[in-house]
Amino acid sequence: MKKILGLFLFSAMLGFVACNNDDPSTPTAPTVSLSTSTAQDVPGANVTVKASVTAPGGGKSLLVTGGSTQTIDLAGATTVDKDVVIAIPASAVVGSTIVVVFSVSDNSNQNSAPVTFTITVGNPVITLQGNISASQTLDATKAYLLVGQVFVKNGAVLTVPAGTIIKGDKASKAALIVEPGGQLVCNGTADKPVVFTSAQPANGRDRGDWAGILLLGSAWVNQDTKPSIEGITPSVLYGSSKAESATPTTNADQSSGTLNYVRIEYAGIELTPNNETNGLTMGGVGNGTTIDHVQSSYGGDDSFEWFGGTVNAKHLVSFSAWDDDLDTDFGFRGNVQFALVVRYPFYADQSGSNAFESDNQGNANATNGCDFTFDGTGVTGGGHEGCTQAVFSNITVLGPKDVNSRTISGSFQNTMHIRRRTNISIFNSYLSGFTTGLRMDDDATIAAYKTGLGVLANNVLTVTTTGLIGSGASATYKEVGTSSGEIGVVYSTNTSSGDATAVKTYWNTVANDNSTFFPAAVATQWSATAGSPVAGAILPPYAGFGVPLSSYWGAGAVGAYPTNPDFSVGSGTLATGADYSNAKFGTFFDKTPTYVGAFGSSDWTDSWTEFQPGVKAY
């Protein structure tokens, strides 16, 4: 009986233990799942993933390891979603992976199975290459690299929002070419300009690092057939020519897009002589295009060059160009108001660098719509509507030579080089700092101005001449050139006689109301310090104009121009005197400014420009 009782008690105890092992009060182990198992982003970016936790026993913590370690308090929640932000190190290697491990512990000290999240480190730069055949809008938060020749094709629109930075690859001589029918729409603002710059690092950038922007359209060019734009292979044709029975009004209102608050830096390459790209090249671009607040800095050739077309522009800055600042060709007939030119004393092209260079074509021969005859005294017969006849007003040129003793590159030439039947007009402008003032190359061009086809009026010209008559302290600076293409005089010509008297006579015609200033003699040369380097040397007249001497580059190094220069002219003789009465002023021009030059009491270059791009961290 005792044995039977003992067996019964033992069995009962085993049953009690078995029931204890199945106690429903022991919680199920926690689990964690992720909204995605992979992601990709660039160094320095943050990646967010949602972690969903189930913890019947009450969540204690979510542990995240890999990259950086995070411990997230779950506060006893049984179910909870947590957005976890993971920082990709700025030093992360492009193409590498970061494995992040998620695990959960509960209040019973049970742990979940680990779950992995893999981040691939992507390239922070988006490459633009080849053809852009469909419309595309860039993202200002992304970095872009132009590689090789990038073509915005007919029908495509490339839209670039404010603050976007696009870099040009040096090795492939990157260029952005907007073909006729394509559009480039840059919607910069004063606070967030669109920047096209070199892909080279800070302190390693140089002129010609990339080939620049080529904006092409279908408006008038005074050529027999459609020309191909310089510097691009395979060739791209542009404009409307004689072959298409074009007239100067053909496709005049065509649009190639908008460039509003845009900087173009270190662009333009001389591929071969007379085959160059520029900071901004415009070929056959119509006046439906908007060009306003554009700076071209440290260009490898010209800052702005127009080949035909009718496009208008306001608020241009040409800063430290290599060749010319404002170059017009092929019948360009648009309008430009408010432009600033600042030249570095040692950057100049061997072909001869000018502030203005204006041609009709590559020689002085008659061309389509520009075939007037010069009869020895004036212009007769033929036509002139197809000639280059752009109108510029309110331009400020601060050339390389602020004072006579300043050493500059010998390749600098003329403030204005006007030739080959051009009929451009320049009004209300302050033109200074070159050793030669006005050069008109040929008789036909001079005759065109004498008869009013082109007009140079209401301008202030200052010239730091180098040519001398006589020697010693009694020597005087030479005013009128006497040899063909003479440099270092106020007035020059390339006619066979070299006698520039007719150029001087035109400029000083009373009706033109131009003013000219140059030192009369070596003893009274312009100097940064009165009485130095020769006794009697005087300060230049800039202060009286309202232009400080510090606005010129002077003796500073290539990167030493002021970071935030003030170009405003609140007082002085340039503050008043503008005249917009000439018939060449159309509705495009703002006729309210009273000042001569590009600036009145305010400085429109503030905030959006950059005068030390070489050290800028992009």
C-alpha positions as MATLAB code, in Angstrom:
seq = 'MKKILGLFLFSAMLGFVACNNDDPSTPTAPTVSLSTSTAQDVPGANVTVKASVTAPGGGKSLLVTGGSTQTIDLAGATTVDKDVVIAIPASAVVGSTIVVVFSVSDNSNQNSAPVTFTITVGNPVITLQGNISASQTLDATKAYLLVGQVFVKNGAVLTVPAGTIIKGDKASKAALIVEPGGQLVCNGTADKPVVFTSAQPANGRDRGDWAGILLLGSAWVNQDTKPSIEGITPSVLYGSSKAESATPTTNADQSSGTLNYVRIEYAGIELTPNNETNGLTMGGVGNGTTIDHVQSSYGGDDSFEWFGGTVNAKHLVSFSAWDDDLDTDFGFRGNVQFALVVRYPFYADQSGSNAFESDNQGNANATNGCDFTFDGTGVTGGGHEGCTQAVFSNITVLGPKDVNSRTISGSFQNTMHIRRRTNISIFNSYLSGFTTGLRMDDDATIAAYKTGLGVLANNVLTVTTTGLIGSGASATYKEVGTSSGEIGVVYSTNTSSGDATAVKTYWNTVANDNSTFFPAAVATQWSATAGSPVAGAILPPYAGFGVPLSSYWGAGAVGAYPTNPDFSVGSGTLATGADYSNAKFGTFFDKTPTYVGAFGSSDWTDSWTEFQPGVKAY';
ca = [
       0.000    0.000    0.000;
       2.879    2.353    0.878;
       4.486    1.621   -2.503;
       1.326    2.452   -4.349;
       0.945    5.701   -2.430;
       4.559    6.691   -3.169;
       4.146    6.070   -6.895;
       1.017    8.192   -6.895;
       2.788   11.101   -5.189;
       5.773   10.877   -7.575;
       3.476   10.921  -10.606;
       1.642   13.916   -9.251;
       4.931   15.801   -8.825;
       5.967   15.077  -12.427;
       2.628   16.379  -13.624;
       3.095   19.553  -11.619;
       6.560   20.159  -13.154;
       5.219   19.571  -16.671;
       2.443   22.075  -16.087;
       5.003   24.620  -14.874;
       7.039   24.270  -18.124;
       3.975   25.190  -20.200;
       3.280   28.346  -18.158;
       1.521   30.821  -20.505;
       2.997   33.770  -18.515;
       6.405   33.405  -20.307;
       6.277   35.922  -23.257;
       7.138   35.130  -26.828;
      10.561   36.422  -27.899;
      10.569   39.871  -29.660;
      10.943   40.346  -33.411;
      12.003   43.253  -35.648;
      11.364   43.818  -39.372;
      12.465   46.652  -41.701;
      10.569   48.603  -44.344;
      13.385   47.759  -46.776;
      16.567   45.745  -46.584;
      18.718   47.952  -48.853;
      19.311   51.604  -49.689;
      21.769   53.749  -51.617;
      22.969   57.306  -51.059;
      26.066   59.439  -51.203;
      28.792   60.191  -48.633;
      27.564   62.608  -45.991;
      23.895   61.814  -46.626;
      21.366   60.459  -44.128;
      19.357   57.302  -44.839;
      16.062   56.638  -43.022;
      14.541   53.163  -42.585;
      11.443   52.158  -40.590;
      11.943   49.412  -37.993;
       8.719   47.626  -36.886;
       9.049   45.969  -33.453;
       6.793   43.326  -31.885;
       7.610   42.518  -28.231;
       4.851   40.641  -26.303;
       6.963   40.876  -23.171;
       7.350   44.650  -23.535;
      10.063   46.190  -25.646;
      13.155   47.297  -23.781;
      15.517   48.637  -26.479;
      16.260   48.590  -30.185;
      19.975   48.205  -30.812;
      21.397   49.446  -34.134;
      25.030   48.615  -34.902;
      27.158   49.206  -37.976;
      28.356   52.622  -38.996;
      27.465   54.256  -35.697;
      25.788   52.533  -32.731;
      22.359   53.618  -31.539;
      20.312   52.297  -28.607;
      16.662   53.335  -28.848;
      14.441   53.057  -25.751;
      11.186   51.211  -26.506;
       9.547   52.120  -23.166;
       7.806   48.750  -22.783;
       5.809   48.999  -26.012;
       4.552   45.703  -27.354;
       4.269   46.982  -30.925;
       5.968   50.105  -32.217;
       7.430   51.606  -35.412;
      10.646   53.599  -35.230;
      12.155   55.711  -38.037;
      15.887   55.176  -37.725;
      18.263   57.694  -39.325;
      21.665   56.357  -40.335;
      24.420   58.776  -41.329;
      26.744   57.772  -44.150;
      30.220   59.068  -43.231;
      31.469   61.879  -45.456;
      34.651   59.853  -45.889;
      32.816   56.742  -47.121;
      34.271   55.242  -50.290;
      32.012   55.343  -53.331;
      30.922   51.794  -54.209;
      31.472   50.382  -50.713;
      28.694   48.966  -48.531;
      27.714   49.594  -44.938;
      25.941   46.701  -43.148;
      23.712   47.864  -40.302;
      22.345   45.262  -37.830;
      19.034   45.722  -35.968;
      18.060   43.668  -32.879;
      15.502   44.031  -30.073;
      15.593   43.084  -26.393;
      12.518   42.869  -24.200;
      11.846   43.292  -20.502;
      12.355   39.543  -20.002;
      15.855   39.954  -21.418;
      14.945   37.942  -24.463;
      16.562   39.020  -27.774;
      15.227   38.990  -31.299;
      16.950   37.450  -34.249;
      19.159   40.101  -35.904;
      18.034   41.761  -39.149;
      20.503   43.394  -41.543;
      20.157   46.588  -43.577;
      22.714   47.173  -46.353;
      23.586   50.670  -47.614;
      25.520   51.052  -50.844;
      27.594   54.244  -50.986;
      26.711   55.944  -54.256;
      28.559   58.455  -56.385;
      27.696   61.991  -55.198;
      28.085   63.364  -58.705;
      25.545   62.765  -61.465;
      27.140   62.636  -64.895;
      25.575   64.488  -67.816;
      26.940   63.015  -71.020;
      26.013   62.612  -74.667;
      22.560   63.660  -75.889;
      19.732   65.066  -73.799;
      16.849   64.195  -76.111;
      13.954   64.463  -73.657;
      13.192   67.318  -71.302;
      14.919   67.001  -67.959;
      14.860   68.967  -64.705;
      17.913   68.840  -62.462;
      17.881   68.772  -58.655;
      19.673   71.593  -56.836;
      20.561   69.210  -53.984;
      22.595   67.027  -56.347;
      26.013   67.632  -57.891;
      26.406   67.354  -61.666;
      29.388   66.778  -63.939;
      29.435   67.546  -67.661;
      31.582   65.009  -69.475;
      32.512   65.557  -73.127;
      30.159   67.373  -75.460;
      26.638   67.322  -74.018;
      23.917   68.203  -76.542;
      20.457   69.472  -75.624;
      18.640   68.312  -78.724;
      15.837   69.911  -80.723;
      12.612   69.740  -78.684;
      14.317   69.055  -75.343;
      14.410   71.488  -72.413;
      17.102   71.243  -69.741;
      15.782   73.028  -66.644;
      18.264   74.016  -63.941;
      16.767   75.269  -60.653;
      18.233   77.950  -58.417;
      21.327   76.929  -56.493;
      22.369   74.091  -58.810;
      26.108   73.596  -59.386;
      27.261   71.976  -62.619;
      30.954   71.262  -63.157;
      32.772   70.807  -66.440;
      35.220   67.921  -66.800;
      38.690   69.057  -67.852;
      40.033   65.867  -69.444;
      37.125   65.575  -71.891;
      36.906   69.341  -72.603;
      33.287   69.317  -71.494;
      30.811   71.594  -73.255;
      27.077   72.161  -72.989;
      25.646   72.723  -76.470;
      22.007   73.752  -76.796;
      21.095   72.968  -80.404;
      18.546   75.008  -82.383;
      15.128   73.981  -81.096;
      16.502   72.977  -77.689;
      16.330   75.152  -74.591;
      18.393   75.763  -71.473;
      16.296   77.211  -68.655;
      18.361   78.376  -65.663;
      16.141   79.801  -62.939;
      18.760   81.250  -60.615;
      18.114   83.940  -58.041;
      20.317   86.606  -56.459;
      20.683   84.435  -53.345;
      20.971   81.143  -55.215;
      22.557   81.592  -58.641;
      23.082   78.680  -60.991;
      26.816   77.994  -61.235;
      28.684   76.366  -64.128;
      32.291   75.934  -63.080;
      35.446   73.848  -63.353;
      35.524   70.350  -61.883;
      39.071   70.982  -60.679;
      39.498   71.450  -56.918;
      39.839   74.807  -55.203;
      43.227   76.412  -55.891;
      43.621   74.122  -58.897;
      41.263   75.789  -61.389;
      42.420   77.644  -64.467;
      41.032   79.267  -67.589;
      40.105   76.735  -70.245;
      39.293   73.954  -67.778;
      36.165   73.221  -69.821;
      34.627   74.488  -73.067;
      31.646   76.486  -71.807;
      28.015   76.976  -72.845;
      27.034   77.241  -76.494;
      23.491   78.521  -76.944;
      22.254   78.137  -80.525;
      19.094   79.229  -82.290;
      17.472   79.820  -85.657;
      17.512   83.614  -85.932;
      19.351   85.755  -88.524;
      22.991   85.226  -89.514;
      24.373   87.238  -92.435;
      26.063   84.255  -94.104;
      25.317   82.594  -97.425;
      24.653   79.240  -95.733;
      24.089   78.106  -92.183;
      27.419   78.312  -90.364;
      28.677   75.702  -87.927;
      29.531   76.878  -84.456;
      33.222   77.101  -83.662;
      34.972   74.485  -81.576;
      32.418   71.656  -81.789;
      32.873   68.289  -83.528;
      30.752   66.920  -85.123;
      29.657   70.272  -86.496;
      26.381   71.835  -85.373;
      24.671   74.292  -87.739;
      22.732   77.275  -86.460;
      20.859   80.387  -87.536;
      18.904   81.254  -90.671;
      20.961   82.365  -93.649;
      20.683   83.439  -97.264;
      20.249   79.795  -98.265;
      16.950   79.752  -96.352;
      15.908   83.110  -97.863;
      16.266   84.593  -94.392;
      15.971   88.290  -93.585;
      17.077   90.094  -90.404;
      13.602   89.513  -88.940;
      13.497   85.763  -89.634;
      12.802   83.877  -86.393;
      13.695   87.050  -84.513;
      11.586   86.036  -81.499;
      12.899   82.468  -81.309;
      13.734   81.269  -77.775;
      16.711   79.210  -76.658;
      15.621   79.427  -73.016;
      16.495   81.541  -69.990;
      19.757   82.369  -68.236;
      18.799   84.288  -65.123;
      21.365   84.759  -62.329;
      24.011   82.451  -63.752;
      27.774   82.237  -63.234;
      30.088   80.635  -65.811;
      33.649   80.081  -64.577;
      36.904   78.878  -66.217;
      35.140   78.097  -69.497;
      36.277   78.537  -73.078;
      39.075   76.820  -74.969;
      41.158   77.875  -77.931;
      41.251   74.579  -79.788;
      43.096   75.984  -82.794;
      43.663   79.581  -83.986;
      40.296   81.224  -84.699;
      38.510   78.081  -83.541;
      37.501   78.690  -79.957;
      34.698   78.257  -77.512;
      33.857   80.994  -75.011;
      32.308   81.401  -71.603;
      28.939   81.972  -73.265;
      28.693   81.588  -77.037;
      25.419   82.633  -78.684;
      24.794   81.647  -82.293;
      21.644   82.808  -84.088;
      19.803   83.185  -80.769;
      16.457   85.001  -80.924;
      15.077   87.657  -78.628;
      12.546   85.277  -77.123;
      15.526   84.162  -75.026;
      16.133   85.815  -71.639;
      19.723   86.689  -70.672;
      19.867   88.636  -67.402;
      22.489   88.682  -64.620;
      25.189   86.451  -66.106;
      28.844   86.497  -65.033;
      31.648   84.930  -67.071;
      34.921   84.648  -65.129;
      38.418   83.524  -66.114;
      37.359   82.490  -69.596;
      39.815   80.788  -71.919;
      38.783   83.013  -74.826;
      35.954   85.598  -74.937;
      33.517   86.063  -72.093;
      30.510   86.713  -74.352;
      30.404   86.246  -78.112;
      27.389   86.693  -80.355;
      27.296   85.175  -83.846;
      24.256   86.799  -85.436;
      20.858   86.582  -83.813;
      18.665   89.112  -82.068;
      18.952   88.119  -78.406;
      18.969   90.892  -75.800;
      20.837   90.930  -72.497;
      21.091   92.911  -69.280;
      23.486   92.856  -66.335;
      26.511   91.035  -67.743;
      29.852   90.713  -65.946;
      33.051   89.847  -67.795;
      35.707   89.135  -65.189;
      39.335   88.437  -66.100;
      38.717   87.236  -69.643;
      41.586   85.930  -71.759;
      40.668   87.453  -75.125;
      37.716   89.802  -75.678;
      34.947   90.712  -73.289;
      32.086   91.591  -75.659;
      32.544   90.182  -79.168;
      29.933   90.593  -81.929;
      29.846   88.936  -85.375;
      27.704   87.710  -88.290;
      25.034   90.411  -88.172;
      24.188   90.352  -84.466;
      21.454   92.946  -83.937;
      20.392   92.524  -80.319;
      20.595   94.989  -77.437;
      22.744   94.939  -74.290;
      22.278   97.237  -71.298;
      24.313   97.272  -68.081;
      27.567   95.341  -68.405;
      30.762   95.366  -66.346;
      34.247   94.498  -67.619;
      37.142   93.946  -65.191;
      40.528   92.907  -66.597;
      43.511   91.258  -64.900;
      46.741   92.917  -66.132;
      48.482   89.699  -67.219;
      45.682   87.694  -68.841;
      45.547   88.508  -72.549;
      45.478   86.552  -75.792;
      48.299   86.622  -78.327;
      45.751   87.579  -80.984;
      45.159   90.867  -79.142;
      42.634   91.366  -76.356;
      39.947   94.046  -76.427;
      36.976   95.062  -74.331;
      34.790   95.421  -77.450;
      35.584   93.567  -80.648;
      33.032   93.900  -83.413;
      33.090   92.336  -86.866;
      30.631   91.708  -89.586;
      32.364   88.546  -90.694;
      35.933   87.304  -91.058;
      36.932   90.094  -93.446;
      35.773   93.506  -94.666;
      34.114   92.158  -97.818;
      30.429   92.673  -98.514;
      28.185   89.931  -97.166;
      24.515   89.043  -97.163;
      22.499   92.161  -96.304;
      25.648   94.127  -95.606;
      26.860   95.054  -99.087;
      26.905   98.845  -99.068;
      29.509  100.623 -101.193;
      32.113  103.041  -99.891;
      32.716  105.761 -102.499;
      35.618  107.473 -100.772;
      33.533  109.893  -98.754;
      30.535  107.935  -97.577;
      28.279  104.907  -97.950;
      26.161  104.437 -101.053;
      24.147  101.638 -102.632;
      23.647   98.117 -101.364;
      22.155   97.378  -97.969;
      23.121   97.606  -94.345;
      20.205   95.940  -92.531;
      22.141   92.678  -92.390;
      25.248   94.222  -90.808;
      26.282   93.617  -87.240;
      24.407   96.449  -85.538;
      23.908   95.627  -81.886;
      23.211   98.489  -79.476;
      25.100   98.676  -76.169;
      24.339  101.163  -73.408;
      25.502  101.701  -69.829;
      28.709   99.689  -70.006;
      31.590  100.066  -67.526;
      35.036   98.919  -68.669;
      37.780   98.744  -66.024;
      40.735   97.767  -68.159;
      44.087   96.302  -67.120;
      46.010   99.548  -66.795;
      44.784  101.894  -64.081;
      47.884  104.112  -64.203;
      50.578  104.711  -66.833;
      53.313  102.964  -64.887;
      51.319   99.748  -64.517;
      53.002   96.777  -66.226;
      50.527   94.708  -68.254;
      50.601   91.969  -70.873;
      51.768   93.221  -74.252;
      48.843   91.410  -75.852;
      46.292   93.915  -74.624;
      45.136   96.191  -77.421;
      42.009   98.310  -77.710;
      39.120   99.446  -75.587;
      37.027   99.298  -78.785;
      38.152   97.424  -81.895;
      35.536   98.138  -84.582;
      36.069   96.721  -88.064;
      34.893   94.808  -91.128;
      31.723   96.826  -91.884;
      30.284   96.515  -88.401;
      27.652   99.057  -87.367;
      27.426   98.476  -83.602;
      26.445  101.401  -81.385;
      27.755  102.218  -77.902;
      26.027  104.808  -75.708;
      26.249  106.121  -72.150;
      29.324  104.103  -71.268;
      32.482  104.510  -69.201;
      35.398  102.973  -71.135;
      38.806  102.907  -69.463;
      42.064  101.163  -68.654;
      43.439  100.159  -72.062;
      46.484  101.712  -73.738;
      44.545  102.244  -76.970;
      41.098  103.787  -77.039;
      39.178  103.512  -80.307;
      40.441  101.618  -83.341;
      38.445  101.571  -86.597;
      40.190   99.335  -89.061;
      38.944  100.169  -92.532;
      37.490  102.981  -94.616;
      34.120  101.279  -95.065;
      33.662  100.986  -91.307;
      34.671  104.608  -90.714;
      32.255  105.700  -93.445;
      29.440  103.682  -91.837;
      29.850  105.707  -88.653;
      30.186  109.026  -90.454;
      26.835  108.360  -92.099;
      25.133  107.249  -88.865;
      24.758  103.515  -89.520;
      26.624  102.981  -86.266;
      26.742  105.501  -83.421;
      29.249  106.031  -80.611;
      27.775  108.745  -78.397;
      27.625  110.127  -74.886;
      30.568  108.049  -73.676;
      33.536  108.766  -71.393;
      36.828  107.310  -72.656;
      40.030  107.277  -70.614;
      43.263  105.949  -72.112;
      46.600  105.232  -70.411;
      48.657  105.690  -73.574;
      52.221  104.443  -74.061;
      53.187  106.000  -77.400;
      55.467  109.008  -77.068;
      56.353  112.046  -79.125;
      59.747  113.368  -78.158;
      61.849  112.178  -75.249;
      62.633  112.989  -71.654;
      60.435  115.015  -69.339;
      59.197  117.116  -72.274;
      57.859  114.070  -74.165;
      54.109  114.016  -74.774;
      51.806  111.045  -75.059;
      50.676  110.327  -78.589;
      47.004  110.871  -79.333;
      46.502  110.000  -83.031;
      47.977  106.898  -84.629;
      50.131  107.382  -87.706;
      50.973  103.789  -88.597;
      48.629  100.982  -89.498;
      47.199   99.208  -86.456;
      49.196  101.343  -84.036;
      48.783  100.441  -80.356;
      49.358  102.786  -77.429;
      47.491  105.792  -78.834;
      44.030  107.173  -78.190;
      42.833  106.735  -81.797;
      44.048  104.082  -84.226;
      43.206  102.672  -87.646;
      44.294   99.812  -89.827;
      43.932  101.663  -93.118;
      46.953  101.652  -95.399;
      47.969  105.175  -94.390;
      47.635  104.470  -90.687;
      46.386  108.022  -90.177;
      43.670  107.886  -87.504;
      42.652  111.534  -87.807;
      39.264  110.528  -89.246;
      38.662  108.291  -86.218;
      39.417  111.151  -83.850;
      37.223  113.510  -85.868;
      34.256  111.137  -85.685;
      34.614  110.487  -81.941;
      34.895  114.183  -81.147;
      32.013  115.350  -83.325;
      30.014  117.692  -81.125;
      26.756  115.868  -81.764;
      28.244  112.658  -80.387;
      28.990  114.291  -77.021;
      31.867  111.944  -76.146;
      34.546  112.888  -73.592;
      38.170  111.765  -73.752;
      40.847  111.821  -71.061;
      44.519  110.864  -71.358;
      47.742  112.218  -69.836;
      49.165  115.051  -71.851;
      52.822  114.492  -71.021;
      55.188  112.119  -69.254;
      55.719  114.732  -66.569;
      52.017  114.636  -65.753;
      51.328  110.909  -66.213;
      48.627  109.263  -64.124;
      49.945  107.598  -60.997;
      48.519  105.851  -57.960;
      50.469  108.376  -55.897;
      50.678  111.996  -56.971;
      54.258  113.072  -57.735;
      55.457  109.489  -58.217;
      57.209  107.937  -60.128;
      58.065  111.297  -61.760;
      57.809  114.776  -60.335;
      54.513  116.344  -61.286;
      52.694  113.036  -61.869;
      49.034  113.420  -61.006;
      46.243  111.161  -59.833;
      43.996  109.801  -62.591;
      40.563  111.434  -62.974;
      38.656  108.392  -61.699;
      37.752  109.880  -58.320;
      36.149  112.851  -60.041;
      34.083  110.413  -62.107;
      32.943  108.637  -58.929;
      34.997  105.485  -59.701;
      37.495  104.512  -56.956;
      40.988  103.469  -58.027;
      40.446  100.237  -56.047;
      37.850   99.116  -58.611;
      40.716   98.367  -60.990;
      42.765   95.217  -60.508;
      45.991   97.175  -60.146;
      49.054   95.337  -58.861;
      47.160   92.556  -57.086;
      47.807   88.870  -57.742;
      45.453   86.816  -59.883;
      43.292   85.855  -56.917;
      43.620   89.113  -55.040;
      40.683   91.086  -56.417;
      38.334   92.215  -53.620;
      35.832   89.589  -52.532;
      32.943   92.023  -52.447;
      33.823   95.100  -54.519;
      31.472   98.061  -54.554;
      30.917   99.396  -58.065;
      28.224  101.908  -57.150;
      28.652  105.519  -58.280;
      26.770  107.719  -55.865;
      28.503  110.946  -56.780;
      30.871  112.285  -59.414;
      30.441  113.233  -63.023;
      29.278  109.764  -64.122;
      26.243  109.956  -61.838;
      24.382  112.098  -64.360;
      24.342  112.780  -68.078;
      22.820  109.677  -69.675;
      20.924  110.318  -72.912;
      18.471  107.909  -74.544;
      17.153  110.194  -77.265;
      18.782  108.409  -80.201;
      16.368  106.498  -82.428;
      18.389  103.317  -81.904;
      16.961  102.974  -78.383;
      13.948  100.697  -78.592;
      11.532   99.431  -75.972;
      14.057   96.968  -74.529;
      16.090   99.692  -72.833;
      15.439  101.087  -69.388;
      15.633  104.824  -70.060;
      15.263  105.993  -66.473;
      18.902  105.750  -65.258;
      20.635  109.118  -65.303;
      24.135  107.694  -64.913;
      26.844  107.026  -67.497;
      28.326  103.555  -67.149;
      26.768  100.470  -65.633;
      26.141  101.731  -62.105;
      24.325  104.402  -60.214;
      23.948  104.594  -56.452;
      23.358  100.839  -56.129;
      25.504   97.877  -57.153;
      23.591   95.181  -59.062;
      26.510   92.732  -58.743;
      25.795   92.239  -55.035;
      25.257   88.695  -53.679;
      25.024   86.636  -56.901;
      28.515   87.262  -58.345;
      31.818   85.694  -57.272;
      35.133   87.532  -57.647;
      37.363   84.846  -56.110;
      36.082   81.642  -57.716;
      39.476   79.956  -57.569;
      39.234   79.356  -53.837;
      35.485   78.781  -53.715;
      34.537   75.421  -52.203;
      31.915   73.930  -54.529;
];
